[in-house]
Amino acid sequence: MAKMEVKTSLLDDMIGVGDMVLLEPLNEDSFINNLKKRFDHNEVYTYIGSVVISINPYRSLPIYTPEKVEEYRNRNFYELSPHIFALSDEAYRSLRDQDKDQCILITGESGAGKTEASKLVMSYVAAVCGKGAEVNQVKEQLLQSNPVLEAFGNAKTVRNDNSSRFGKYMDIEFDFKGDPLGGVISNYLLEKSRVVKQPRGERNFHIFYQILSGASEEFLCKLKLERDFSRYNYLGLDSARVNGVDDASNFRTVRNAMQIVGFMDHETQSVFEVVAAVLKLGNIEFKPESRSNGLDESKIKDKNELKEICELTGIDQSVLERAFSFRTVEAKQEKVSTTLNVAQAYYARDALAKNLYSRLFSWLVTRINESIKAQTKVRKKVMGVLDIYGFEIFEDNSFEQFIINYCNEKLQQIFIELTLKEEQEEYIREGIEWTHIEYFNNAIICDLIENNQTGILAMLDEECLRPGTVTDDTFLEKLNQVCATHQHFESRMSKCSRFLNDTSLPHSCFRIQHYAGKVMYQVEGFVDKNNDLLYRDLSQAMWKANHSLIKALFPEGNPAKINLKRPPTAGSQFKASVATLMKNLQTKNPNYIRCIKPNDKKAAHIFNEALVCHQIRYLGLLENVRVRRAGYAFRQPYEPCLERYKMLCKQTWPHWRGPARAGVEVLFNELGIPEEEFSFGRSKIFIRNPRTLFKLEDLRKQRLEDLATLIEKIYRGWKCRTRFLLMKKCQVVIASWYRRYSQQKKYQKIKGSAITVQSYIRGWKARKLLRELKHLKRCNEAATVIAAYWHGTQARRELKRLKEEARRKHAVAVIWAYWLGLKVRREYRKFFRANAGRKIYEFTLQRLMQKYFLEMKNKMPSLSPIDKNWPARPYLFLDSTHKELKRIFHLWRCKKYRDQFTDQQKLIYEEKLEASELFKDKKALYPASVGQPFQGAYLEISENPKYKKLKDAVDEKIIIAEVVNKINRANGKAASRIFLLTKNNVLLADQKSGTIKSEVPLGDVTKVSMSSQNDGFFAVHLKEGSEAASKGDFLLSSDHLIEMATKLYRTTLSQTKQKLNIEISDEFLVQFKQDKVCVKFIQGSQKNGNIPTCKRKNNRLLEVAVP
Ligand SMILES: Nc1ncnc2c1ncn2[C@@H]1O[C@H](COP(=O)(O)OP(=O)(O)O)[C@@H](O)[C@H]1O
Ligand SMILES: [Mg+2]
């Protein structure tokens, strides 16, 4: 097992010494070395008893994580390495468990880490105290009050980028369970002079820069602001931007925090309006104006800014303008108005700005308190956290530093009171012998400042209230008179000659030797700042504002509440509030965090020994250690002491039954610790030397190791035994389960086997039965078969016998018949030979013929002349008869067919017959014409009025009327003509007009020529010398060539009794006028479709391309 890394004691693995009380040897060097060593190892916290010294690391260390919080939670103070959480835990627990109100006092110079420490304490307490929705809200509000107050009250100074410019004391209230209920914040004197002027290298309060960087354009516009810092006189420019600070994002954080704390939207808006107004006030400038009466007067240079401020704050412009020019003094019911010169006007302006801002700040604190105050009236436990501005020494120190440092003096005072004094008093209380330890008590310095008669503050007040001219110088004079003899007061003018020649001390200054060092104060401004005067005219003007927040900030401006009494001065106010604070702190259990600044550069890792040494000295830390050690370095009540070391002695280990003190006595005697090393107090044991404590711790550590071994041994034995017992128990359980399981298995197996055996036997039995039954069945079947066979055999035998018998009978009959035949033939042989053979032959022949004709009658084919069917020939000897019969039948049916024809039909068939004789097998066009009926008159000459003229010209019967193409003999082109054939003539007429172009008597037609191919060309040859022949032969083409040629032939034959010569040839001559032209038919391409084309090739050749 890996060793857990838990530090069990402050003394384990410590870098240097965690508690200075244990430092050996104790002197300034070792003290600083110890701090430095720890600081170098990132150990920034060191104890002096219960006081925590914190050195600012100036960088974030990983020691504030939630895990760390858990580590320190509910642990003893000395158990873990020193940490601010340990102190917080101690304080919280004694508040919760012991009902003691606590206060955490955080002190140190400016920039030493006080504010951070206070936040760490608060966040630790928030983390460890109760949880729940309501509690969490309270916590959140308490924590979120910080960013708001820091934005308005912190600023960058040369010492610290986030220096608190106000003092803050926060009481966190808890209920009896330790759950937070709420809180109350008190603020102390804001350094308001910063609003109007900042020292070199410093900034105004953060909020001004945050608004200008972070607000949206729209919001800025609403506030009448511009983003540019340089536009505002009140903003110190030389360090407007701070490294590592994001003003814009901080602005969002602040707004968010305001929301969480419970600011209403209109409140937030008003707050920012006031901030904007303050910023803009700085831009108001004045110029001198001389009056005739010699009085100086001032006038506002540019009224624009004033106008905007008035719009923003709802103040009447003229009222504010007047308030900047006049001052009204009231004395004894008399009002006197005086004009303000330029300097006074500027003073008034700045006073207004400072007052507005500081009152706004106080209002914010009051408003936050309203939100975070506890809601119940039950008794509360309180933990106060004080984070006040640290001791400050600047080049120029003014009233503010004086006040701040006074406050620190008071805190040192309370530290001394409670630690050094209290410690020593404890010894007396406990009845321990004690010799007093000397330490520097700063009560004398406090007295110098706050003494009611001779204190500096009292003197200042006196000056301020005195009638007559009062200046800072008169104040200094007074100081010189009264305080000159005080040890801690130094002034050039004082009667004491010590400083007369001290050139480092200017005349206008005085110097105080504070506990933390000498500080020189510039007397200039003390009176004014203490007076904190705001002309009544201005407060009245503010009260008149139409802006509820501003009105509320200046209640004294209300004329109804006019109070002629002077308000208390700033100094006396502060003194009073500090006194209240001190009284408050004294009622609580103090816890100290003493912050130390390791260097002046705000830099990490630098440890300036001289600087640290100075702080250690004035903080009196060494004395602190000494007091704790002089007598006794260590003390502890008896009970926890016995509890811690009881294992070192047999009597007290493991239990001591008697009183704790007796137990400790026994223990220390047993250990042999010399008597001078310890003392018994009333309730505590006091140990003088740290070494004794170390020894005790060493022994304890050793003993703890032994005990650990012992515990480990016993634990191991116990563990092994428990494990063994457990295993044994387990084994029994497992075994019983296993046995049960295996028996179950076995039983199931046997059961299974029994069933199997049973089923086999049953099966076997059943099969045996089946076999027997089958055998029986087969026997029966066999018997049946055998019987059947037997019967069959019997039957067959019988059949055979019967057949045999029949055969025998038949044979007998045949033999008998043969025998008879033989006998008859023998008897009739002489007659048969002459006639019987011929007769049988003829008879047979007759019978066959008869059969043939009878069969033929049933097999006759149809009467269609084209039916080729004829029954097959049955007998060879009838072959010729059969053919003849076929011929006769065909002729007969043809006749039958012809007999049906009318005369007209006969004519048509005759014509077709003629055509067949003329063209069949000669002209390729012929077969296509067979199916076409010959119509002759394709053109309805007599009916169609178009041909009336033609009809009138021809009075004979028209045999053919058809359109043909006449081929032009010159070029082979075709022209349509009407072709008419009458009984005596052939006529060609124009197709359109019907005019007759040629008329040829049939007797003049000698020949018709055509090709053997599939074309419709034909030439009509005319008799030479006839009238018609003068133009030459006709070359025509027609779709009905076959019909035309046939009809021409028949008509010629009937008219002239001469056969017309029809020539079928692929090359023939045609007479054209005087020439003979050869018409040649060739196989042409299919280019022109199926139409033959005619072309004149030369004088002698006309070529017809037939597809
Ligand atoms: N514990 C810390 N861890 C890291 N940085 C610290 C710590 N304490 C202080 N600082 C740094 O020092 C700066 C000054 O600390 P702050 O608490 O404001 O000083 P003070 O309030 O004493 O004037 C802080 O802004 C922070 O940067
Ligand atoms: Mg601070």
mmCIF file of C-alpha atoms in Angstrom, residues 640-750:
data_model
loop_
_atom_site.group_PDB
_atom_site.id
_atom_site.type_symbol
_atom_site.label_atom_id
_atom_site.label_comp_id
_atom_site.label_asym_id
_atom_site.label_seq_id
_atom_site.Cartn_x
_atom_site.Cartn_y
_atom_site.Cartn_z
ATOM 1 C CA PRO A 640 -5.420 17.935 24.441
ATOM 2 C CA CYS A 641 -1.851 17.562 25.723
ATOM 3 C CA LEU A 642 -2.663 14.246 27.383
ATOM 4 C CA GLU A 643 -4.555 13.190 24.313
ATOM 5 C CA ARG A 644 -1.567 13.924 22.104
ATOM 6 C CA TYR A 645 1.161 12.306 24.177
ATOM 7 C CA LYS A 646 -0.601 9.636 26.229
ATOM 8 C CA MET A 647 0.849 6.849 24.118
ATOM 9 C CA LEU A 648 4.299 7.628 25.519
ATOM 10 C CA CYS A 649 3.567 6.117 28.927
ATOM 11 C CA LYS A 650 2.083 2.806 29.993
ATOM 12 C CA GLN A 651 -0.124 4.268 32.708
ATOM 13 C CA THR A 652 -1.779 6.723 30.403
ATOM 14 C CA TRP A 653 -2.057 4.428 27.421
ATOM 15 C CA PRO A 654 -4.566 3.693 26.118
ATOM 16 C CA HIS A 655 -6.831 5.336 28.707
ATOM 17 C CA TRP A 656 -6.262 7.593 31.684
ATOM 18 C CA ARG A 657 -9.159 7.499 34.073
ATOM 19 C CA GLY A 658 -8.136 10.277 36.461
ATOM 20 C CA PRO A 659 -8.059 14.079 35.990
ATOM 21 C CA ALA A 660 -6.100 15.265 32.940
ATOM 22 C CA ARG A 661 -3.589 17.280 34.961
ATOM 23 C CA ALA A 662 -2.600 14.208 37.018
ATOM 24 C CA GLY A 663 -2.273 12.270 33.794
ATOM 25 C CA VAL A 664 0.102 14.853 32.334
ATOM 26 C CA GLU A 665 2.135 14.836 35.561
ATOM 27 C CA VAL A 666 2.492 11.050 35.447
ATOM 28 C CA LEU A 667 3.370 11.243 31.786
ATOM 29 C CA PHE A 668 6.079 13.897 32.189
ATOM 30 C CA ASN A 669 7.588 12.095 35.218
ATOM 31 C CA GLU A 670 7.665 8.862 33.317
ATOM 32 C CA LEU A 671 9.415 10.514 30.394
ATOM 33 C CA GLY A 672 12.006 12.015 32.718
ATOM 34 C CA ILE A 673 11.658 15.557 31.509
ATOM 35 C CA PRO A 674 13.631 17.877 33.807
ATOM 36 C CA GLU A 675 11.392 19.811 36.086
ATOM 37 C CA GLU A 676 12.658 23.235 35.021
ATOM 38 C CA GLU A 677 11.443 22.532 31.495
ATOM 39 C CA PHE A 678 7.779 22.728 32.311
ATOM 40 C CA SER A 679 5.271 24.255 34.673
ATOM 41 C CA PHE A 680 1.807 23.333 35.617
ATOM 42 C CA GLY A 681 -0.646 26.187 35.262
ATOM 43 C CA ARG A 682 -4.185 26.165 36.485
ATOM 44 C CA SER A 683 -5.612 24.781 33.256
ATOM 45 C CA LYS A 684 -2.591 24.466 30.999
ATOM 46 C CA ILE A 685 0.802 22.891 30.896
ATOM 47 C CA PHE A 686 3.556 25.311 29.890
ATOM 48 C CA ILE A 687 6.630 24.014 28.135
ATOM 49 C CA ARG A 688 9.634 26.230 28.285
ATOM 50 C CA ASN A 689 11.970 25.085 25.557
ATOM 51 C CA PRO A 690 10.955 24.160 22.069
ATOM 52 C CA ARG A 691 13.491 21.377 22.199
ATOM 53 C CA THR A 692 11.390 19.629 24.799
ATOM 54 C CA LEU A 693 8.503 19.880 22.462
ATOM 55 C CA PHE A 694 10.611 18.526 19.611
ATOM 56 C CA LYS A 695 11.695 15.679 21.844
ATOM 57 C CA LEU A 696 8.111 14.964 22.767
ATOM 58 C CA GLU A 697 7.141 15.077 19.147
ATOM 59 C CA ASP A 698 10.035 12.785 18.164
ATOM 60 C CA LEU A 699 9.094 10.302 20.835
ATOM 61 C CA ARG A 700 5.535 10.514 19.760
ATOM 62 C CA LYS A 701 6.503 9.916 16.184
ATOM 63 C CA GLN A 702 8.565 6.859 17.106
ATOM 64 C CA ARG A 703 5.887 5.558 19.368
ATOM 65 C CA LEU A 704 3.328 6.156 16.678
ATOM 66 C CA GLU A 705 5.390 4.056 14.341
ATOM 67 C CA ASP A 706 5.526 1.261 16.898
ATOM 68 C CA LEU A 707 1.864 1.617 17.498
ATOM 69 C CA ALA A 708 1.251 1.645 13.833
ATOM 70 C CA THR A 709 3.191 -1.609 13.541
ATOM 71 C CA LEU A 710 1.210 -3.043 16.409
ATOM 72 C CA ILE A 711 -2.046 -1.894 14.923
ATOM 73 C CA GLU A 712 -0.935 -3.207 11.585
ATOM 74 C CA LYS A 713 -0.005 -6.565 13.163
ATOM 75 C CA ILE A 714 -3.296 -6.891 14.954
ATOM 76 C CA TYR A 715 -5.131 -5.626 11.975
ATOM 77 C CA ARG A 716 -3.397 -8.080 9.687
ATOM 78 C CA GLY A 717 -4.096 -10.958 12.094
ATOM 79 C CA TRP A 718 -7.680 -9.846 12.372
ATOM 80 C CA LYS A 719 -7.944 -9.425 8.667
ATOM 81 C CA CYS A 720 -6.459 -12.854 7.970
ATOM 82 C CA ARG A 721 -8.648 -14.506 10.553
ATOM 83 C CA THR A 722 -11.766 -12.768 9.334
ATOM 84 C CA ARG A 723 -10.797 -13.704 5.848
ATOM 85 C CA PHE A 724 -10.143 -17.283 6.893
ATOM 86 C CA LEU A 725 -13.471 -17.492 8.712
ATOM 87 C CA LEU A 726 -15.200 -15.964 5.826
ATOM 88 C CA MET A 727 -13.536 -18.331 3.432
ATOM 89 C CA LYS A 728 -14.433 -21.284 5.654
ATOM 90 C CA LYS A 729 -18.009 -20.150 5.799
ATOM 91 C CA CYS A 730 -17.987 -19.667 2.113
ATOM 92 C CA GLN A 731 -16.458 -23.091 1.601
ATOM 93 C CA VAL A 732 -19.253 -24.721 3.623
ATOM 94 C CA VAL A 733 -21.866 -22.862 1.745
ATOM 95 C CA ILE A 734 -20.250 -23.653 -1.584
ATOM 96 C CA ALA A 735 -19.805 -27.316 -0.637
ATOM 97 C CA SER A 736 -23.423 -27.668 0.427
ATOM 98 C CA TRP A 737 -24.576 -25.988 -2.688
ATOM 99 C CA TYR A 738 -22.257 -28.132 -4.753
ATOM 100 C CA ARG A 739 -23.442 -31.339 -3.091
ATOM 101 C CA ARG A 740 -26.989 -30.421 -3.603
ATOM 102 C CA TYR A 741 -26.222 -29.605 -7.146
ATOM 103 C CA SER A 742 -24.297 -32.813 -7.822
ATOM 104 C CA GLN A 743 -26.990 -34.968 -6.182
ATOM 105 C CA GLN A 744 -29.563 -33.211 -8.229
ATOM 106 C CA LYS A 745 -27.510 -33.890 -11.317
ATOM 107 C CA LYS A 746 -27.085 -37.555 -10.365
ATOM 108 C CA TYR A 747 -30.772 -37.969 -9.659
ATOM 109 C CA GLN A 748 -31.643 -36.360 -12.950
ATOM 110 C CA LYS A 749 -29.183 -38.650 -14.725
ATOM 111 C CA ILE A 750 -30.639 -41.778 -13.117
#
